[in-house]
PDB file of C-alpha atoms in Angstrom:
ATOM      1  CA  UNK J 165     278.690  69.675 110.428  1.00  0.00           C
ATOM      2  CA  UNK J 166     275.420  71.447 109.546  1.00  0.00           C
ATOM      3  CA  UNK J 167     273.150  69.366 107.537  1.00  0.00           C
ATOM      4  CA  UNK J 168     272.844  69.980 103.678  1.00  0.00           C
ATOM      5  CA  UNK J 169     269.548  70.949 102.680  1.00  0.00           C
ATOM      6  CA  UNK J 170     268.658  69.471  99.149  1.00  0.00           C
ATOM      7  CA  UNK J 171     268.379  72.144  96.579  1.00  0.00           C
ATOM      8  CA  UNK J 172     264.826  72.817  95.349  1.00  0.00           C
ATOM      9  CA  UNK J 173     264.195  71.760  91.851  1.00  0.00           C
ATOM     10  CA  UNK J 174     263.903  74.470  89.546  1.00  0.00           C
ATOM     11  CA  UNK J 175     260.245  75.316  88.508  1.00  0.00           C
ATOM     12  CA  UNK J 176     259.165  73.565  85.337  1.00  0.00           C
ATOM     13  CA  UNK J 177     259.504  76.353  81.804  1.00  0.00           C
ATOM     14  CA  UNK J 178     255.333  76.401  81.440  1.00  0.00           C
ATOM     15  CA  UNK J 179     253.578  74.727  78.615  1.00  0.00           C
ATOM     16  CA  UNK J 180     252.608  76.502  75.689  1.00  0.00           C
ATOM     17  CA  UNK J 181     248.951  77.271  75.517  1.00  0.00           C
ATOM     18  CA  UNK J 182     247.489  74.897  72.699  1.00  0.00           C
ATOM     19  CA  UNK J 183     246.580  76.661  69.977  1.00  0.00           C
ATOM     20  CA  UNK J 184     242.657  76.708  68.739  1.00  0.00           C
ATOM     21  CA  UNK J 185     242.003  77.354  65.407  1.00  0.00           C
ATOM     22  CA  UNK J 186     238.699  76.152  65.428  1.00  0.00           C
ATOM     23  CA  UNK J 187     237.545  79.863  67.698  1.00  0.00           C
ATOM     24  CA  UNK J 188     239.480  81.674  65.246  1.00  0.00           C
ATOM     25  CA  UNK J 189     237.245  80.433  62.232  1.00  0.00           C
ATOM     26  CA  UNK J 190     234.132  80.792  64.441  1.00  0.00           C
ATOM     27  CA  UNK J 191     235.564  84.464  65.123  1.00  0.00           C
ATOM     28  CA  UNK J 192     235.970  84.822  61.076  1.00  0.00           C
ATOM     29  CA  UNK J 193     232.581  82.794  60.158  1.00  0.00           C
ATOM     30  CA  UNK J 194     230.683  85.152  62.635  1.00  0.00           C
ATOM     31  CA  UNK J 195     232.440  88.463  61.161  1.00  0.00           C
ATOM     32  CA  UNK J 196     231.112  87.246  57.687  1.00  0.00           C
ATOM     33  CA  UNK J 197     227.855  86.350  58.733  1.00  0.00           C
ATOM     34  CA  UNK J 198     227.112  89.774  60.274  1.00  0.00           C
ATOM     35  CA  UNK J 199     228.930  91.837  57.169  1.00  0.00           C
ATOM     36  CA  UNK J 200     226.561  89.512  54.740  1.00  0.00           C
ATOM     37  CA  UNK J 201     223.647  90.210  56.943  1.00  0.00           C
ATOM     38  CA  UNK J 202     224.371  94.016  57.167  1.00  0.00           C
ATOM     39  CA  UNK J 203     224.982  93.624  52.852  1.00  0.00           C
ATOM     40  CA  UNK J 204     221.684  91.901  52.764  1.00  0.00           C
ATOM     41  CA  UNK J 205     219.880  94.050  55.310  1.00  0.00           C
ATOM     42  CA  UNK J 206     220.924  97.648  53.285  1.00  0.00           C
ATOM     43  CA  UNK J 207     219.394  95.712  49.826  1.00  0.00           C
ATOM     44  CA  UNK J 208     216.606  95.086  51.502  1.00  0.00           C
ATOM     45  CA  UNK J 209     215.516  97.298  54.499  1.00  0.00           C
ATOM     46  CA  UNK J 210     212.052  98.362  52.801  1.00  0.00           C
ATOM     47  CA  UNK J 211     211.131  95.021  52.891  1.00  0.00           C
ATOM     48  CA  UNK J 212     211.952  93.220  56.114  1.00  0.00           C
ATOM     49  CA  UNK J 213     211.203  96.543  57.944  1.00  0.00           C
ATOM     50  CA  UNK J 214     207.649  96.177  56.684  1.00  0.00           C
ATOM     51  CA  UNK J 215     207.818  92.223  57.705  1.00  0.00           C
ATOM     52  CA  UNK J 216     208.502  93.288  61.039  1.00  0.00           C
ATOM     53  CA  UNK J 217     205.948  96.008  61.654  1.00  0.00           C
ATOM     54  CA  UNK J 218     203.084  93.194  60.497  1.00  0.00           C
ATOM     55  CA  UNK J 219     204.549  90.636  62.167  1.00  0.00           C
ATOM     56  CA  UNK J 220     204.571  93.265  65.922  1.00  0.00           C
ATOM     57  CA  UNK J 221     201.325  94.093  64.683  1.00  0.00           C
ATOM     58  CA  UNK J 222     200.200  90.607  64.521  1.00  0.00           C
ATOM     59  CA  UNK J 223     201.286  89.978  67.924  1.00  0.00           C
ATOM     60  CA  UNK J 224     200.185  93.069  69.788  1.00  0.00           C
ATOM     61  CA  UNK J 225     196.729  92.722  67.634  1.00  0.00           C
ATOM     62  CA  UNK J 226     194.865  91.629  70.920  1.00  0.00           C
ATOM     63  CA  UNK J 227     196.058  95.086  72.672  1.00  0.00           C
ATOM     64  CA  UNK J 228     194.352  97.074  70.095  1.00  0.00           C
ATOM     65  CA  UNK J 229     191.058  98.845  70.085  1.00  0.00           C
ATOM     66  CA  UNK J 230     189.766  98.758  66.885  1.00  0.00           C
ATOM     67  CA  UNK J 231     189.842 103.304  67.214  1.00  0.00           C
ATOM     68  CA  UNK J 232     193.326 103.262  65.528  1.00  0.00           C
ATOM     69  CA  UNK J 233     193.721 105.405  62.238  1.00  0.00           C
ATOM     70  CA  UNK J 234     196.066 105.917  59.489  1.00  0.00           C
ATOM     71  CA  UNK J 235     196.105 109.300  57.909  1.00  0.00           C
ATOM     72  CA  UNK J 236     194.439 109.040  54.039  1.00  0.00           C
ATOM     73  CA  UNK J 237     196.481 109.576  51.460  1.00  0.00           C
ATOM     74  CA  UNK J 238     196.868 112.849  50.192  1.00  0.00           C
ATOM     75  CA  UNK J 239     195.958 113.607  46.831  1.00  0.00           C
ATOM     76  CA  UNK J 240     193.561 111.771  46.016  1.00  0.00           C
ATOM     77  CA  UNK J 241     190.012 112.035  47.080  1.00  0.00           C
ATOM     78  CA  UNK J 242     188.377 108.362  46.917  1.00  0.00           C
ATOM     79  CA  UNK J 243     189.568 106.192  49.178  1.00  0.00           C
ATOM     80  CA  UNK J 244     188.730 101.972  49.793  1.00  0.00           C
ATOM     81  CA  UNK J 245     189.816  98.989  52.033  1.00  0.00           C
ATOM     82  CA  UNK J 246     190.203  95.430  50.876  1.00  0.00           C
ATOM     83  CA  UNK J 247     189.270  92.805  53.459  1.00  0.00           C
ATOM     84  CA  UNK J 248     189.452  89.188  54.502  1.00  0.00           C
ATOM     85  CA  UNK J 249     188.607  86.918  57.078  1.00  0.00           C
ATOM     86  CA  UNK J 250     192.085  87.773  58.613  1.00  0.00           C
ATOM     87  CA  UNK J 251     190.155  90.974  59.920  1.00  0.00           C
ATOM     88  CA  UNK J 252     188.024  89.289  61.854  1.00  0.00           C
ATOM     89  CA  UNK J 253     184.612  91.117  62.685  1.00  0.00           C
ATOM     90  CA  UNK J 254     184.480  94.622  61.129  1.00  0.00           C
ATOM     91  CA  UNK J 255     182.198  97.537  62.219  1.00  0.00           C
ATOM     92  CA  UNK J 256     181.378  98.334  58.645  1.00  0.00           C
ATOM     93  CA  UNK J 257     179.410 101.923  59.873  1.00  0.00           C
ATOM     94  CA  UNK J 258     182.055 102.844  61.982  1.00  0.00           C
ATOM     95  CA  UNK J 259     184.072 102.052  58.996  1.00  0.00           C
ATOM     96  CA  UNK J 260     181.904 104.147  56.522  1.00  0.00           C
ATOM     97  CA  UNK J 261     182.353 106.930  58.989  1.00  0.00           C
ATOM     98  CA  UNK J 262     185.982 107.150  58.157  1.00  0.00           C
ATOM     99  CA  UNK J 263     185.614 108.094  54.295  1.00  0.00           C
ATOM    100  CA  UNK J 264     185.923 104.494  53.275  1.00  0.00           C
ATOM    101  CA  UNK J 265     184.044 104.984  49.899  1.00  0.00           C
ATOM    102  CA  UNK J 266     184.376 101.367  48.500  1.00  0.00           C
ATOM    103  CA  UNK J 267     185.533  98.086  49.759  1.00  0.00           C
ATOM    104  CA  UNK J 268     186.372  95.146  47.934  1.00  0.00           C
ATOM    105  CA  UNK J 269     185.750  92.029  50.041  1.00  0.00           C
ATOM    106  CA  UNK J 270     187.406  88.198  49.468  1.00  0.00           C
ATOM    107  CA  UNK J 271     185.244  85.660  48.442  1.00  0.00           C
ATOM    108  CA  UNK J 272     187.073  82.558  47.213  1.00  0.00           C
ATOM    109  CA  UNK J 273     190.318  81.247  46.472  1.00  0.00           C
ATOM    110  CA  UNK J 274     191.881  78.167  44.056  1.00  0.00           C
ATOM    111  CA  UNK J 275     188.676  76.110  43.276  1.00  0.00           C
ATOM    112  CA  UNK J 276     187.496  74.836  46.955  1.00  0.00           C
ATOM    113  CA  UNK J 277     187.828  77.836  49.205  1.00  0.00           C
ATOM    114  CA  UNK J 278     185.326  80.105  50.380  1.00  0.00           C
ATOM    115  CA  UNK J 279     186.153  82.685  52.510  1.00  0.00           C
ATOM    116  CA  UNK J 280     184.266  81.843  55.676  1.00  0.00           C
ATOM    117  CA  UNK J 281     183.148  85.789  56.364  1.00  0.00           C
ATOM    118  CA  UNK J 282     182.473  86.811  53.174  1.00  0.00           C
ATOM    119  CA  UNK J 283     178.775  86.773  53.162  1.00  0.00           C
ATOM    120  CA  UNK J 284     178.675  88.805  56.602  1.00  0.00           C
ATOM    121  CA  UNK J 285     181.014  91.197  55.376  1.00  0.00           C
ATOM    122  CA  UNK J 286     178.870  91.415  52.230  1.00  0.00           C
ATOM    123  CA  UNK J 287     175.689  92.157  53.716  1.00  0.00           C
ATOM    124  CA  UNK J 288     177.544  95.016  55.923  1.00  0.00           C
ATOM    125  CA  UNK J 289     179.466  96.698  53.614  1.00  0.00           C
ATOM    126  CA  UNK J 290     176.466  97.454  52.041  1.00  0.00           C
ATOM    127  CA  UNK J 291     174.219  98.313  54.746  1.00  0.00           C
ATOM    128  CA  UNK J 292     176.702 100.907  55.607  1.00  0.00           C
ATOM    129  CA  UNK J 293     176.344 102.583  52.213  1.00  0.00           C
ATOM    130  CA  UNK J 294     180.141 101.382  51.226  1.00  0.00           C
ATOM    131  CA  UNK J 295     180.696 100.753  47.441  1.00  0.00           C
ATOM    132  CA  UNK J 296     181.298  96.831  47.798  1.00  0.00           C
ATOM    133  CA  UNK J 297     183.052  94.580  45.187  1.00  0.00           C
ATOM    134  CA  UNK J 298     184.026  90.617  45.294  1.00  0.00           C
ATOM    135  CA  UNK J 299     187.583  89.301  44.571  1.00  0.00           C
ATOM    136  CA  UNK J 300     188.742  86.313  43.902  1.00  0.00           C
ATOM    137  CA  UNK J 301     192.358  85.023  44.829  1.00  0.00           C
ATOM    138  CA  UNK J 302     194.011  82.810  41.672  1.00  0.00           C
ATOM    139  CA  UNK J 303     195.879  80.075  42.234  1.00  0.00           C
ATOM    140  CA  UNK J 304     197.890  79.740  38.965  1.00  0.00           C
ATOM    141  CA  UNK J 305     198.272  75.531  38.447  1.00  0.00           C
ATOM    142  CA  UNK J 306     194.364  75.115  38.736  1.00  0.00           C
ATOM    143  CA  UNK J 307     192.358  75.254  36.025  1.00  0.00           C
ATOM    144  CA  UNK J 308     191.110  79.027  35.539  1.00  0.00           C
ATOM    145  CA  UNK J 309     187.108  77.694  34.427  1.00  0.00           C
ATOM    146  CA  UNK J 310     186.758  75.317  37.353  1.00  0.00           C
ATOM    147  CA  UNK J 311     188.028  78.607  40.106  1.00  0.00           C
ATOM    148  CA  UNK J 312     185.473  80.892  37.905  1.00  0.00           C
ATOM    149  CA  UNK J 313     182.390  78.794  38.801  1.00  0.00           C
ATOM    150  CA  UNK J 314     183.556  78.753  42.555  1.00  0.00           C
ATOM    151  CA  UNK J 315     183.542  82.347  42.455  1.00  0.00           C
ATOM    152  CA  UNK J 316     180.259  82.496  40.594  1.00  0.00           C
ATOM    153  CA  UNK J 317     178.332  80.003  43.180  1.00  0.00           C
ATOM    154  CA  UNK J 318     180.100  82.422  45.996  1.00  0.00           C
ATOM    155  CA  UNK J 319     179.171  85.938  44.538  1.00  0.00           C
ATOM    156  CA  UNK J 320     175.404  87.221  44.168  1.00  0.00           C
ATOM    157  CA  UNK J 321     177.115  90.000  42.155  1.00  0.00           C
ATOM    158  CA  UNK J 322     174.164  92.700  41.667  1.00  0.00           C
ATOM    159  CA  UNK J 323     173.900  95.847  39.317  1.00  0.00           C
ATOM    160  CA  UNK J 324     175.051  98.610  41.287  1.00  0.00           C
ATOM    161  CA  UNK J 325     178.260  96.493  42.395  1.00  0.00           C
ATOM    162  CA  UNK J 326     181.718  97.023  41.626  1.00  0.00           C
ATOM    163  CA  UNK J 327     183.128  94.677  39.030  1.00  0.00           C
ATOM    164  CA  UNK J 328     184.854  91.241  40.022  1.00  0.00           C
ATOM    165  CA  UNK J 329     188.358  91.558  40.439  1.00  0.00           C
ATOM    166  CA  UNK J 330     190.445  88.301  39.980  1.00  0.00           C
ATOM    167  CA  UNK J 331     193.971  88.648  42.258  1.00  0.00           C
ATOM    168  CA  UNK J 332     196.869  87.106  40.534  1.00  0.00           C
ATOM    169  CA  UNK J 333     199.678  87.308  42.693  1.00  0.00           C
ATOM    170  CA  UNK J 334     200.641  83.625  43.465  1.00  0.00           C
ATOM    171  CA  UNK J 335     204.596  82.956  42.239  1.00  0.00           C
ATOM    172  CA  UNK J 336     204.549  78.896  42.865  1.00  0.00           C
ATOM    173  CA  UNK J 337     203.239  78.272  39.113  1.00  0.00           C
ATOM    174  CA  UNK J 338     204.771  75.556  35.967  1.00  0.00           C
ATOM    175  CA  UNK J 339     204.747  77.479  33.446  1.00  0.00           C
ATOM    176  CA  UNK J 340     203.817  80.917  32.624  1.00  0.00           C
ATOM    177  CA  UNK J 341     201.844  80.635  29.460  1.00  0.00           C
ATOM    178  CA  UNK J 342     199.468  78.042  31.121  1.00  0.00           C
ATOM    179  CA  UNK J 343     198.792  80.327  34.380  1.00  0.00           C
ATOM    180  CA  UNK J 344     198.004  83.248  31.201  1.00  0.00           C
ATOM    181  CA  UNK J 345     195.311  81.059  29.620  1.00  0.00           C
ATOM    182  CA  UNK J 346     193.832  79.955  32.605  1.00  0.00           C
ATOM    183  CA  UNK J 347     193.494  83.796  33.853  1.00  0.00           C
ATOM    184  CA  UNK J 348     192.112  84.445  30.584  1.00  0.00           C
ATOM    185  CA  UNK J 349     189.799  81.811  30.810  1.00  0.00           C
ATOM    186  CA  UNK J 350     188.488  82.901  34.301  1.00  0.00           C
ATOM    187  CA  UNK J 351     188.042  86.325  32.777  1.00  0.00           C
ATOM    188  CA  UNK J 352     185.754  86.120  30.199  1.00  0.00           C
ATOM    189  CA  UNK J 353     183.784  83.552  32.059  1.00  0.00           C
ATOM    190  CA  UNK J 354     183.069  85.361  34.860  1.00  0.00           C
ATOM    191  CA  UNK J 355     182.991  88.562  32.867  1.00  0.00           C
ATOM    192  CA  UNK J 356     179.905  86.669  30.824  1.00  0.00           C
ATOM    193  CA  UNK J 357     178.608  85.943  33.984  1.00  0.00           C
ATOM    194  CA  UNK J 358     177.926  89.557  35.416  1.00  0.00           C
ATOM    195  CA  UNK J 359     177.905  91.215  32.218  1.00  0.00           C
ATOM    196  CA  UNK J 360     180.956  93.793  33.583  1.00  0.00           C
ATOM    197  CA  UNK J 361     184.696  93.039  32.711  1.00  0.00           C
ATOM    198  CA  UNK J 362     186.538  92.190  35.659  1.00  0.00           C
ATOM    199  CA  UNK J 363     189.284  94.005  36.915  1.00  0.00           C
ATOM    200  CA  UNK J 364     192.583  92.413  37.448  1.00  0.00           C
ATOM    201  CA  UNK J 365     194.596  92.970  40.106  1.00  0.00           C
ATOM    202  CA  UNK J 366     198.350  92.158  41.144  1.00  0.00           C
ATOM    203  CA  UNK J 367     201.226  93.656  42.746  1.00  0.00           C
ATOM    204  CA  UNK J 368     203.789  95.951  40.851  1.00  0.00           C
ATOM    205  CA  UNK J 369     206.791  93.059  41.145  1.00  0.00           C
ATOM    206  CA  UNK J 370     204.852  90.252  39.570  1.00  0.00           C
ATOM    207  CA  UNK J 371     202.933  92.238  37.021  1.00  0.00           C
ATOM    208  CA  UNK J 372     206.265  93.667  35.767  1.00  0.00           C
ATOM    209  CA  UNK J 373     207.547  89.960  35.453  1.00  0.00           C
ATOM    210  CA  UNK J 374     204.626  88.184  34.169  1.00  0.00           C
ATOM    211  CA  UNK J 375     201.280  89.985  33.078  1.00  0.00           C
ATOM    212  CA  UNK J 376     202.607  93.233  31.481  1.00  0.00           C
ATOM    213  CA  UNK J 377     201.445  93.566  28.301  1.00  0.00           C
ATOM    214  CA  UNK J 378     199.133  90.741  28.201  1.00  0.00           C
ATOM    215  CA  UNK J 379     196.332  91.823  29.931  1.00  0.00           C
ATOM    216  CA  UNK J 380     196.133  95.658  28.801  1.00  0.00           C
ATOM    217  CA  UNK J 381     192.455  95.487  28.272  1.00  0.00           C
ATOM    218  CA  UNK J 382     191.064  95.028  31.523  1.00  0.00           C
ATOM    219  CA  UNK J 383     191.263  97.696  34.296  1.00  0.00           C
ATOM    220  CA  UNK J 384     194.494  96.963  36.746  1.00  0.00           C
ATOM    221  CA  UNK J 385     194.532  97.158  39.978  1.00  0.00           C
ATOM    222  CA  UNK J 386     198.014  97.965  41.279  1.00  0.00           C
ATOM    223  CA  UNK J 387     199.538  97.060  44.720  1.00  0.00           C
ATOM    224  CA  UNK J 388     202.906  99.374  44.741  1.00  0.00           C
ATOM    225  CA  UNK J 389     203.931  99.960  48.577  1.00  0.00           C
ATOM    226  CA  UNK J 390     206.681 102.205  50.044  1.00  0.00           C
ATOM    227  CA  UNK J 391     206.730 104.550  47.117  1.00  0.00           C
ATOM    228  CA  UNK J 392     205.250 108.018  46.596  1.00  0.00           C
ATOM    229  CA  UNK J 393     203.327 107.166  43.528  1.00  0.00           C
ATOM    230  CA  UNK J 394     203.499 103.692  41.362  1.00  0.00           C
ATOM    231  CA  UNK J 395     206.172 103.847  38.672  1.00  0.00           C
ATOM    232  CA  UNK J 396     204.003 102.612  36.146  1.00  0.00           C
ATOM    233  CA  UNK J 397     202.322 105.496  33.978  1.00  0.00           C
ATOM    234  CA  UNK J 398     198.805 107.028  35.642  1.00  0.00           C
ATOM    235  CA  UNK J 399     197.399 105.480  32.584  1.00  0.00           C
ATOM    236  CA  UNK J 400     197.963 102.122  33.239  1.00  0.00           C
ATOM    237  CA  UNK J 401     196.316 101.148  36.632  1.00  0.00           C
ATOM    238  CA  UNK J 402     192.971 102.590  37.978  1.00  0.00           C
ATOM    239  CA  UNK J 403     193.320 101.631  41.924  1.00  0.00           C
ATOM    240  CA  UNK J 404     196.679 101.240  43.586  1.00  0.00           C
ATOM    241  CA  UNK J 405     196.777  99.314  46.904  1.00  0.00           C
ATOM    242  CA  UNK J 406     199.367 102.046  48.513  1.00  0.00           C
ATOM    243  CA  UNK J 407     199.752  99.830  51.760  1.00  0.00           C
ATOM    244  CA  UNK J 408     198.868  96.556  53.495  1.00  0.00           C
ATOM    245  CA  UNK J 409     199.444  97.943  57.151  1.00  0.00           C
ATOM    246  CA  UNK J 410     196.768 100.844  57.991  1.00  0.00           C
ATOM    247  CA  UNK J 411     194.347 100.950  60.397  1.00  0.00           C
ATOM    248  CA  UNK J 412     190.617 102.454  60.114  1.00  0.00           C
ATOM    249  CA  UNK J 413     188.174 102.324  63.193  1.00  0.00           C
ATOM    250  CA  UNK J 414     185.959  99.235  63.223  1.00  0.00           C
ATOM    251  CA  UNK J 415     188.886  96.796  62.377  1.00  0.00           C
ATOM    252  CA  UNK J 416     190.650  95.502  64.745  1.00  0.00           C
ATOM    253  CA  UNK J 417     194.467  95.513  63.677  1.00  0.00           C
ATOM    254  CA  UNK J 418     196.111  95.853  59.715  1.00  0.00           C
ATOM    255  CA  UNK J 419     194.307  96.445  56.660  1.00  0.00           C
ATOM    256  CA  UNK J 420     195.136  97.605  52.684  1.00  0.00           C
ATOM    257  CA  UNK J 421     194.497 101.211  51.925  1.00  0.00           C
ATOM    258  CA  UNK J 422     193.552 101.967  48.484  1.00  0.00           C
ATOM    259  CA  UNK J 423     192.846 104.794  46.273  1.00  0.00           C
ATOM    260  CA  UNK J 424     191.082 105.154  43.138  1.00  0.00           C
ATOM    261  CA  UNK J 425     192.550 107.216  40.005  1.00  0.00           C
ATOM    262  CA  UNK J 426     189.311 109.876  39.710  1.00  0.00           C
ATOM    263  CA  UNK J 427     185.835 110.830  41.116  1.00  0.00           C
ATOM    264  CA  UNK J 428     183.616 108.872  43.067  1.00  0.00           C
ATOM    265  CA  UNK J 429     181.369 109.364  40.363  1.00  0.00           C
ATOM    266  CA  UNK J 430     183.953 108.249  37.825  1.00  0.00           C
ATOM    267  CA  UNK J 431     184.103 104.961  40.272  1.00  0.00           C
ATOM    268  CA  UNK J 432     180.370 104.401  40.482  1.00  0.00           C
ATOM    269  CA  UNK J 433     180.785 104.311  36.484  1.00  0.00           C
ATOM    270  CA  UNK J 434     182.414 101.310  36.464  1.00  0.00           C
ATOM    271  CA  UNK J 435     179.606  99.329  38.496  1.00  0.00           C
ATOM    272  CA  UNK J 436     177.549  96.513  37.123  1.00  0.00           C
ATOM    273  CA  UNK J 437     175.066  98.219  35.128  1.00  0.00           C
ATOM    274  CA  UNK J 438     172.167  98.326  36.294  1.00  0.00           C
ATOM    275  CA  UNK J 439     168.704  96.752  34.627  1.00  0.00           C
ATOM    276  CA  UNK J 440     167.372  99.044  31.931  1.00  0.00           C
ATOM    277  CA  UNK J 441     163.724 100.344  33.194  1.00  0.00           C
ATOM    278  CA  UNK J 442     160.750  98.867  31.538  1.00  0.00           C
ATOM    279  CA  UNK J 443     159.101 101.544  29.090  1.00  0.00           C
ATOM    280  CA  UNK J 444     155.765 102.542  30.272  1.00  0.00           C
ATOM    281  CA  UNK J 445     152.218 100.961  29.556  1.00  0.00           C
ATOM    282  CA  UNK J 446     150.853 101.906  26.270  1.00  0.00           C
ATOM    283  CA  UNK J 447     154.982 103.817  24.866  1.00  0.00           C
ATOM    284  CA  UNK J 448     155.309 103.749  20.990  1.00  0.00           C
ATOM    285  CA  UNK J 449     157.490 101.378  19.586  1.00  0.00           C
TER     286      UNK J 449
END
């Protein structure tokens, strides 16, 4: 008799695959993380684009030459830089050669800091024939006398200088009637000081919120970027800081561009006046 082979058992019905619901929410939490961030992104594209051009512009800054140039604005005939130690050293005559008219140059900030090139960039500006003026950056929970008399030991304001300008622009304050006061305090104490009223300066954001209306008689200073003019009324600001990422030959990476509302003679009118000259020997009184 042939042998019986034993039957093979039949294969085993395969497993069902477990099921992983834990992929499935990271599938759904990763949708809604990139519709939110393409939500957030379209509210805010101005803005983080211009984050990410400084910050590429911070990182390629040692590639640059210090011969890059932005275009002036149009329309407007006076044009000025604002500087800080952040620009490092600054050609100031190659500067002047690029119809930088004025300059207004950081000297101190809360009530300890001095800006360590301030004096240096002082003394150029003016040997290059630039308009100079001194600015002062507020820090709103310090008292506004105590950060006037830093800026006074700092600044050897002169007639023939552009007028102090205090820069209120600091958000982290207590209250908002205290920061007030305190400007207003720094104001007429360095505006006793030089004998010139200051000019205030802020950018269009924060001045809406906080200082509009409340500070109408000094001259403002506007900083209003990615638009074609500022939104407030021509009447209302005198300079307007049109962008904090140009480049002018003899500085070495990013710098604000400014313009000033009128003539350069209408600018050299706002100045510190200068000394009244002393009536000759032997003039009737």
């Amino acid at each position: 008799m042939p042998r019986l082979r034993p039957t093979p058992p039949a294969p085993a019905a395969p497993l069902p695959r477990p099921r992983r619901p834990a992929a499935r929410w990271l599938a759904v939490a990763l949708l809604l993380g990139l519709l939110g961030g393409g939500v957030y992104y379209a509210r805010h594209a101005v803005q983080l684009n211009r984050y990410a051009r400084r910050a590429w512009a911070t990182l390629t800054r040692k590639g640059l030459t210090g011969r890059e140039k932005t275009p002036l604005l149009a329309g407007f005939s006076v044009h000025g830089i604002d500087v800080s130690a952040y620009q490092g050293r600054i050609d100031w005559t190659e500067v002047a050669r690029h119809a930088v008219r004025f300059a207004f140059i950081k000297a101190s900030e809360g009530v300890r800091l001095q800006d360590p090139r301030f004096a240096r960039n002082w003394r150029g500006a003016q040997a290059a024939g630039i308009c100079r003026g001194a600015y002062h950056y507020f820090s709103p929970n310090r008292g506004g006398a105590e950060q006037a008399r830093l800026f006074i030991r700092t600044v050897p304001l002169r007639p023939g200088d552009l007028p102090p300008v205090l820069d209120v622009e600091a958000s982290q304050f207590h209250d908002v009637a205290v920061m007030r006061r305190e400007m207003a305090t720094w104001l007429r104490l360095v505006e006793a000081h030089y004998g010139v009223r200051p000019i205030l300066y802020s950018n269009h954001g924060f001045y809406r919120r906080h200082l509009a209306g409340h500070f109408d008689d000094y001259p403002l200073w506007l900083a209003h970027y990615e638009v074609e003019r500022p939104t407030l009324p021509p009447g209302k600001w005198i300079i307007w800081q049109h962008s904090d990422e140009a480049y002018v030959p003899g500085i070495r990476g990013t710098v604000d561009f400014n313009v000033f509302q009128g003539s350069y003679a209408a600018l050299l009118a706002l100045r510190v006046p200068l000394a009244p000259a002393p009536a000759p020997a032997g003039a009737r009184r």
